[in-house]
PDB file of C-alpha atoms in Angstrom:
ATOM      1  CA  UNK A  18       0.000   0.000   0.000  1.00 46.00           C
ATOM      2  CA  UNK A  19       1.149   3.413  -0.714  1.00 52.00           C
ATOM      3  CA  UNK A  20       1.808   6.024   2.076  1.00 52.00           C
ATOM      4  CA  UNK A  21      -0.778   8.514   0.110  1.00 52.00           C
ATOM      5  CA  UNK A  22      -3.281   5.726   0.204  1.00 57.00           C
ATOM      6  CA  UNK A  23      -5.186   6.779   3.073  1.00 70.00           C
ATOM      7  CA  UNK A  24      -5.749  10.276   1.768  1.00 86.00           C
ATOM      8  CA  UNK A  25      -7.361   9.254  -1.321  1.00 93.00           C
ATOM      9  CA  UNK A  26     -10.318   7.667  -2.517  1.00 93.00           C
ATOM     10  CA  UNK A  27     -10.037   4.040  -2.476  1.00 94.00           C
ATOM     11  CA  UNK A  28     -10.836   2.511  -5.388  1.00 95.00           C
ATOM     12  CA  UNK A  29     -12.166  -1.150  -3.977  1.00 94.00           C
ATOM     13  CA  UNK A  30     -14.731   1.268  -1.520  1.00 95.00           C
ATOM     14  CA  UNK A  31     -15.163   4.443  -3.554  1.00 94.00           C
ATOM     15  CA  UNK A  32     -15.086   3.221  -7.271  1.00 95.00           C
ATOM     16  CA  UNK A  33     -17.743   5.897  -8.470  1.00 96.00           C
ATOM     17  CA  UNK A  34     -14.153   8.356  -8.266  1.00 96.00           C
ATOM     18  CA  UNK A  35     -12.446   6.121 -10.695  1.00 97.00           C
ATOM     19  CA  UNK A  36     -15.104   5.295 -12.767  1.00 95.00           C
ATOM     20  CA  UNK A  37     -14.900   5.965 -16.818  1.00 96.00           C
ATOM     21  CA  UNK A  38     -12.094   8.487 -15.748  1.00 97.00           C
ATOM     22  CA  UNK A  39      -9.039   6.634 -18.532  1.00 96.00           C
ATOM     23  CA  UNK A  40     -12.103   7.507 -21.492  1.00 97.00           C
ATOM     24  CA  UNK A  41     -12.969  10.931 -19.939  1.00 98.00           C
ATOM     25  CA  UNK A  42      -8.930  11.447 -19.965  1.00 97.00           C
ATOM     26  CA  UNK A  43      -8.526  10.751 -23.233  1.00 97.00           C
ATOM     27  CA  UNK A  44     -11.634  12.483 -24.269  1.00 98.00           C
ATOM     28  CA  UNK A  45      -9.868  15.340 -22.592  1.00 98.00           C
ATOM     29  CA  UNK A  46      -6.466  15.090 -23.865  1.00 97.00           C
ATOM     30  CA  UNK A  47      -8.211  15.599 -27.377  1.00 98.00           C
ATOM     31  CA  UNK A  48     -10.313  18.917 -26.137  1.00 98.00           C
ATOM     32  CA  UNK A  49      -6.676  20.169 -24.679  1.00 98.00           C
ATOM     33  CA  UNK A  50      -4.910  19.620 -27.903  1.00 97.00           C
ATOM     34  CA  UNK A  51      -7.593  21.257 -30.180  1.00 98.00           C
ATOM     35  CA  UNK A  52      -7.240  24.424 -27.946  1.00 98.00           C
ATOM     36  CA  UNK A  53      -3.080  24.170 -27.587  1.00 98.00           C
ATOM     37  CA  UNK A  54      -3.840  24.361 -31.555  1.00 97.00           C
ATOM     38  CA  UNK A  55      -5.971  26.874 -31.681  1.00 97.00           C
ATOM     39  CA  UNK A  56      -4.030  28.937 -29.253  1.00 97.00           C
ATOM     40  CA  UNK A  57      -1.194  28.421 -31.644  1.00 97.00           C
ATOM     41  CA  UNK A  58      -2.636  29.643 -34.810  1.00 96.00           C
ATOM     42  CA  UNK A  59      -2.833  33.284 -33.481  1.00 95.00           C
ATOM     43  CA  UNK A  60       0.568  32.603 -32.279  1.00 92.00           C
ATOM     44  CA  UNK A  61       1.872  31.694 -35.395  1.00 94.00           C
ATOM     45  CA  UNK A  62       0.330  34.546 -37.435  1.00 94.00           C
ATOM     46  CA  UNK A  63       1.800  37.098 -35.094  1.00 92.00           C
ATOM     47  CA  UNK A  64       5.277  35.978 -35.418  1.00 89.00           C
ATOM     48  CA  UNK A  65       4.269  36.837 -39.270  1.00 88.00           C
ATOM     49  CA  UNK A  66       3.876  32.948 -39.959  1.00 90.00           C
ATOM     50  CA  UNK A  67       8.357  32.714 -38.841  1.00 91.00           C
ATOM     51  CA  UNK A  68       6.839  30.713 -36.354  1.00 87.00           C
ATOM     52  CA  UNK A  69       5.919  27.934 -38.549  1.00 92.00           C
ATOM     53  CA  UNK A  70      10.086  27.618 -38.734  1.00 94.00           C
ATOM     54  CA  UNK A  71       9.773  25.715 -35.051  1.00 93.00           C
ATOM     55  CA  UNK A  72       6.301  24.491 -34.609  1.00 94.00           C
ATOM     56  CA  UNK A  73       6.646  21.903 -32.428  1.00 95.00           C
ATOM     57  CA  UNK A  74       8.644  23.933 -30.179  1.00 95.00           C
ATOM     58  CA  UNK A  75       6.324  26.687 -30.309  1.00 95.00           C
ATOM     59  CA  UNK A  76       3.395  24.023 -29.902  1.00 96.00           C
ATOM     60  CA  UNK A  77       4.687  22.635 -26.743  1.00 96.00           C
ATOM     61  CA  UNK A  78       5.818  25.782 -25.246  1.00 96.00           C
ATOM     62  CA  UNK A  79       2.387  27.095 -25.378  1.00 97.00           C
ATOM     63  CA  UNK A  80       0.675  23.730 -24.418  1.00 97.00           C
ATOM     64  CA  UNK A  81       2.841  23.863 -21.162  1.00 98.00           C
ATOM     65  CA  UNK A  82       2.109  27.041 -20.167  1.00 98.00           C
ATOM     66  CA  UNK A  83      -1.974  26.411 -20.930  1.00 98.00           C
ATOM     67  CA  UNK A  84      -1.705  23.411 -18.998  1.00 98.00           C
ATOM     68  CA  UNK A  85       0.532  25.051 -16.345  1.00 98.00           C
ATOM     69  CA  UNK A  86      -2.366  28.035 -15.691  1.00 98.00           C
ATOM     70  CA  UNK A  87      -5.422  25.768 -16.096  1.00 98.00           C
ATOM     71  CA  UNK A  88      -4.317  23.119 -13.714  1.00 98.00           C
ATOM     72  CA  UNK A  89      -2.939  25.516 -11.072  1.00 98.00           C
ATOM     73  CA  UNK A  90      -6.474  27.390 -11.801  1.00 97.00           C
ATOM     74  CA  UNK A  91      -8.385  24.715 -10.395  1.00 95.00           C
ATOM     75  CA  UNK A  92      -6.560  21.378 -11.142  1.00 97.00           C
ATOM     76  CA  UNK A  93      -7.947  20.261 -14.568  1.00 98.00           C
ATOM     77  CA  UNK A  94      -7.600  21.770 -17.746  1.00 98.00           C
ATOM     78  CA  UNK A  95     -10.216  22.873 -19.757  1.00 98.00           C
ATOM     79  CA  UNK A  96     -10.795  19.354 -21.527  1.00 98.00           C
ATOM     80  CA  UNK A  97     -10.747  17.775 -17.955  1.00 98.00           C
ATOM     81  CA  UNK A  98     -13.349  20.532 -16.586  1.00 98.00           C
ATOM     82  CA  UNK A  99     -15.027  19.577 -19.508  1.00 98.00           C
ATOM     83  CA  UNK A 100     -14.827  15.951 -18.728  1.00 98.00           C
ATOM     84  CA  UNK A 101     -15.598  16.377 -15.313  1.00 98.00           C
ATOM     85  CA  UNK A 102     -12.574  15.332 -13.831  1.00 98.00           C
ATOM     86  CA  UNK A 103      -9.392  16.561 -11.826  1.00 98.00           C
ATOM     87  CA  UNK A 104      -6.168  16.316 -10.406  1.00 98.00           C
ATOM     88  CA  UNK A 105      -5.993  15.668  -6.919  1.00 97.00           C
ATOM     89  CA  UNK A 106      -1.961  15.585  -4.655  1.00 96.00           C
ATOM     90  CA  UNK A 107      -1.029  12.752  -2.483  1.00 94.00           C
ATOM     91  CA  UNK A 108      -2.718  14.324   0.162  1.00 94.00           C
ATOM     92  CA  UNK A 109      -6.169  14.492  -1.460  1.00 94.00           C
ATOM     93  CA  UNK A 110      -6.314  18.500  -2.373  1.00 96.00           C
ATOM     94  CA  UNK A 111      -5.868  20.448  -5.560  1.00 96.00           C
ATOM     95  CA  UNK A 112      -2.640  20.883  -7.123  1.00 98.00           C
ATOM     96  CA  UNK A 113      -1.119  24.234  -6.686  1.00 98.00           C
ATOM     97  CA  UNK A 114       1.052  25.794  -8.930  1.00 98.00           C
ATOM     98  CA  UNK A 115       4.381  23.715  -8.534  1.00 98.00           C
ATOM     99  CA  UNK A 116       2.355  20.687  -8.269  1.00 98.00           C
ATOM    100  CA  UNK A 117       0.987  21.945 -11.681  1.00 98.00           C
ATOM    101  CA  UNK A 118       4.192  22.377 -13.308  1.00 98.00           C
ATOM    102  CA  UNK A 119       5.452  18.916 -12.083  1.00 98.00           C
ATOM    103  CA  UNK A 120       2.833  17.479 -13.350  1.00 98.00           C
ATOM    104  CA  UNK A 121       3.008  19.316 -17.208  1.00 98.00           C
ATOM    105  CA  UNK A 122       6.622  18.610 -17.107  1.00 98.00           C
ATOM    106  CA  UNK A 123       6.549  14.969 -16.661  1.00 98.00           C
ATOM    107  CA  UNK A 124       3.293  14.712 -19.426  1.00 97.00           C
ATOM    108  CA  UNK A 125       5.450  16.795 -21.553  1.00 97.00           C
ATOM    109  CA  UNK A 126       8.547  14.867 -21.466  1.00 97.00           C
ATOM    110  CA  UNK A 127       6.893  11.609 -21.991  1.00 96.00           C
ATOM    111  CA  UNK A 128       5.120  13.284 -25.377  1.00 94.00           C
ATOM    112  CA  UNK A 129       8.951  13.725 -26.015  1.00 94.00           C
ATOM    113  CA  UNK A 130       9.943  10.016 -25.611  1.00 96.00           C
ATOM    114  CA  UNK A 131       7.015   8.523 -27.380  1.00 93.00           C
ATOM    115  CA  UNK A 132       7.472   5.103 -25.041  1.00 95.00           C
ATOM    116  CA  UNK A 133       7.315   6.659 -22.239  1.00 96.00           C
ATOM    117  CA  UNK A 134       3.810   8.288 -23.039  1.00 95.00           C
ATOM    118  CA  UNK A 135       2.371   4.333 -24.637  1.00 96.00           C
ATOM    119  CA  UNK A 136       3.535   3.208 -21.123  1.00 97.00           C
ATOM    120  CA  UNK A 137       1.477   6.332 -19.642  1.00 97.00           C
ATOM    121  CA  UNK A 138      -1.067   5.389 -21.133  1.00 96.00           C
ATOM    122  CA  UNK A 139      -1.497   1.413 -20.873  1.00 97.00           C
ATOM    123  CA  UNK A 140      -1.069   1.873 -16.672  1.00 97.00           C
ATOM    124  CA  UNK A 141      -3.551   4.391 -16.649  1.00 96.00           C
ATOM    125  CA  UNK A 142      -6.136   2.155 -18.278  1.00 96.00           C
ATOM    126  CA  UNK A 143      -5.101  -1.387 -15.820  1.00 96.00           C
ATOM    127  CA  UNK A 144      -3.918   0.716 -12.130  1.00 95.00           C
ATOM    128  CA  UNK A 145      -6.113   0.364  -9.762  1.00 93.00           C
ATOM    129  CA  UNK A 146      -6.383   4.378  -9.601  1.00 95.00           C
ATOM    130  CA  UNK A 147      -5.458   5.035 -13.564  1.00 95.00           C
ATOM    131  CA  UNK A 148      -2.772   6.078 -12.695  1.00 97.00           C
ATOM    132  CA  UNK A 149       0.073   7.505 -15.628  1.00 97.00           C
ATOM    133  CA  UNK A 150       3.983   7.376 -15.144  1.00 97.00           C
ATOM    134  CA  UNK A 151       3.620  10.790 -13.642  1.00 97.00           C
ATOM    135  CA  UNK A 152       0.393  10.521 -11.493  1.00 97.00           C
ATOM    136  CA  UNK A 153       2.579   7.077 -10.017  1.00 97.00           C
ATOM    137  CA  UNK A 154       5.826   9.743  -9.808  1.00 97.00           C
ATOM    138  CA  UNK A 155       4.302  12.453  -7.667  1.00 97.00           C
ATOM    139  CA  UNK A 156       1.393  10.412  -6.018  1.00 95.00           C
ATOM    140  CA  UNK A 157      -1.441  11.985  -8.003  1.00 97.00           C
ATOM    141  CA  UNK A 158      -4.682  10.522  -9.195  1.00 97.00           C
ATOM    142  CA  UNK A 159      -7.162  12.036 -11.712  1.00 97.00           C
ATOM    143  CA  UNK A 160     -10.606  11.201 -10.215  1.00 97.00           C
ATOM    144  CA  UNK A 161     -14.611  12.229 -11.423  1.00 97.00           C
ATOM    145  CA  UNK A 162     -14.887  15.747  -9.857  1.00 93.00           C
ATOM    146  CA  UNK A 163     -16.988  15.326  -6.374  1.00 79.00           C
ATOM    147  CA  UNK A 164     -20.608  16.906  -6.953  1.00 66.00           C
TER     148      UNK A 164
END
């Protein structure tokens, strides 16, 4: 058993927290990159289209910091607000912003090393708590927002 157990909702007694949450995820993931895009397009067109000369680092850079602010504003991003689910720390509460940018930083760097992010994904979909490499890392869960 983990030490952050306890401070969490237990999956064998409280399963209505894990429930559907690796589809709502991905659901999510797919809102989130639609807006990263569209939040790049402007982007793009101001740096009079140069900025199509590093994409994919201007991409990420501006995912990050969307996901950054969004979590830290009330740990989920858009697509998981959307989805009706969040982030909560080992100790059961909201991330704040360094728990945010942990968080971004190890989704980010698994997008980077493509493995890393198929692993992400199958543990998410067979933990008992979903769990990703980086939820397992810091001690996070995503659960179905509490009513």
């Amino acid at each position: 058993m983990h030490a952050y157990a306890s401070h969490l909702p237990d999956p064998a007694h409280q399963p209505e927290f894990y429930a559907t949450v690796p589809v709502k995820r991905a659901m999510a993931w797919v809102f989130d990159t639609l807006v990263t895009m569209a939040l790049v397009v402007p982007a793009v067109v101001m740096t009079a289209f140069i900025g199509l000369f590093f994409l994919p680092v201007l991409y990420f850079t501006v995912g990050f910091i969307y996901r950054v602010l969004t979590i830290a504003g009330g740990s989920a991003t858009w697509g998981m607000r959307l989805m009706s689910i969040e982030l909560r720390d080992a100790q059961g509460q909201r991330f704040d912003l360094g728990q945010a940018f942990a968080h971004t930083a190890g989704y980010t760097f698994s997008l980077l090393v493509a493995p890393l992010q198929l692993v992400s994904a199958i543990f998410m979909c067979v933990t008992d708590r979903g769990q990703g490499l980086t939820d397992l890392a810091l001690g996070s869960v995503m659960i179905n927002r509490r009513a």
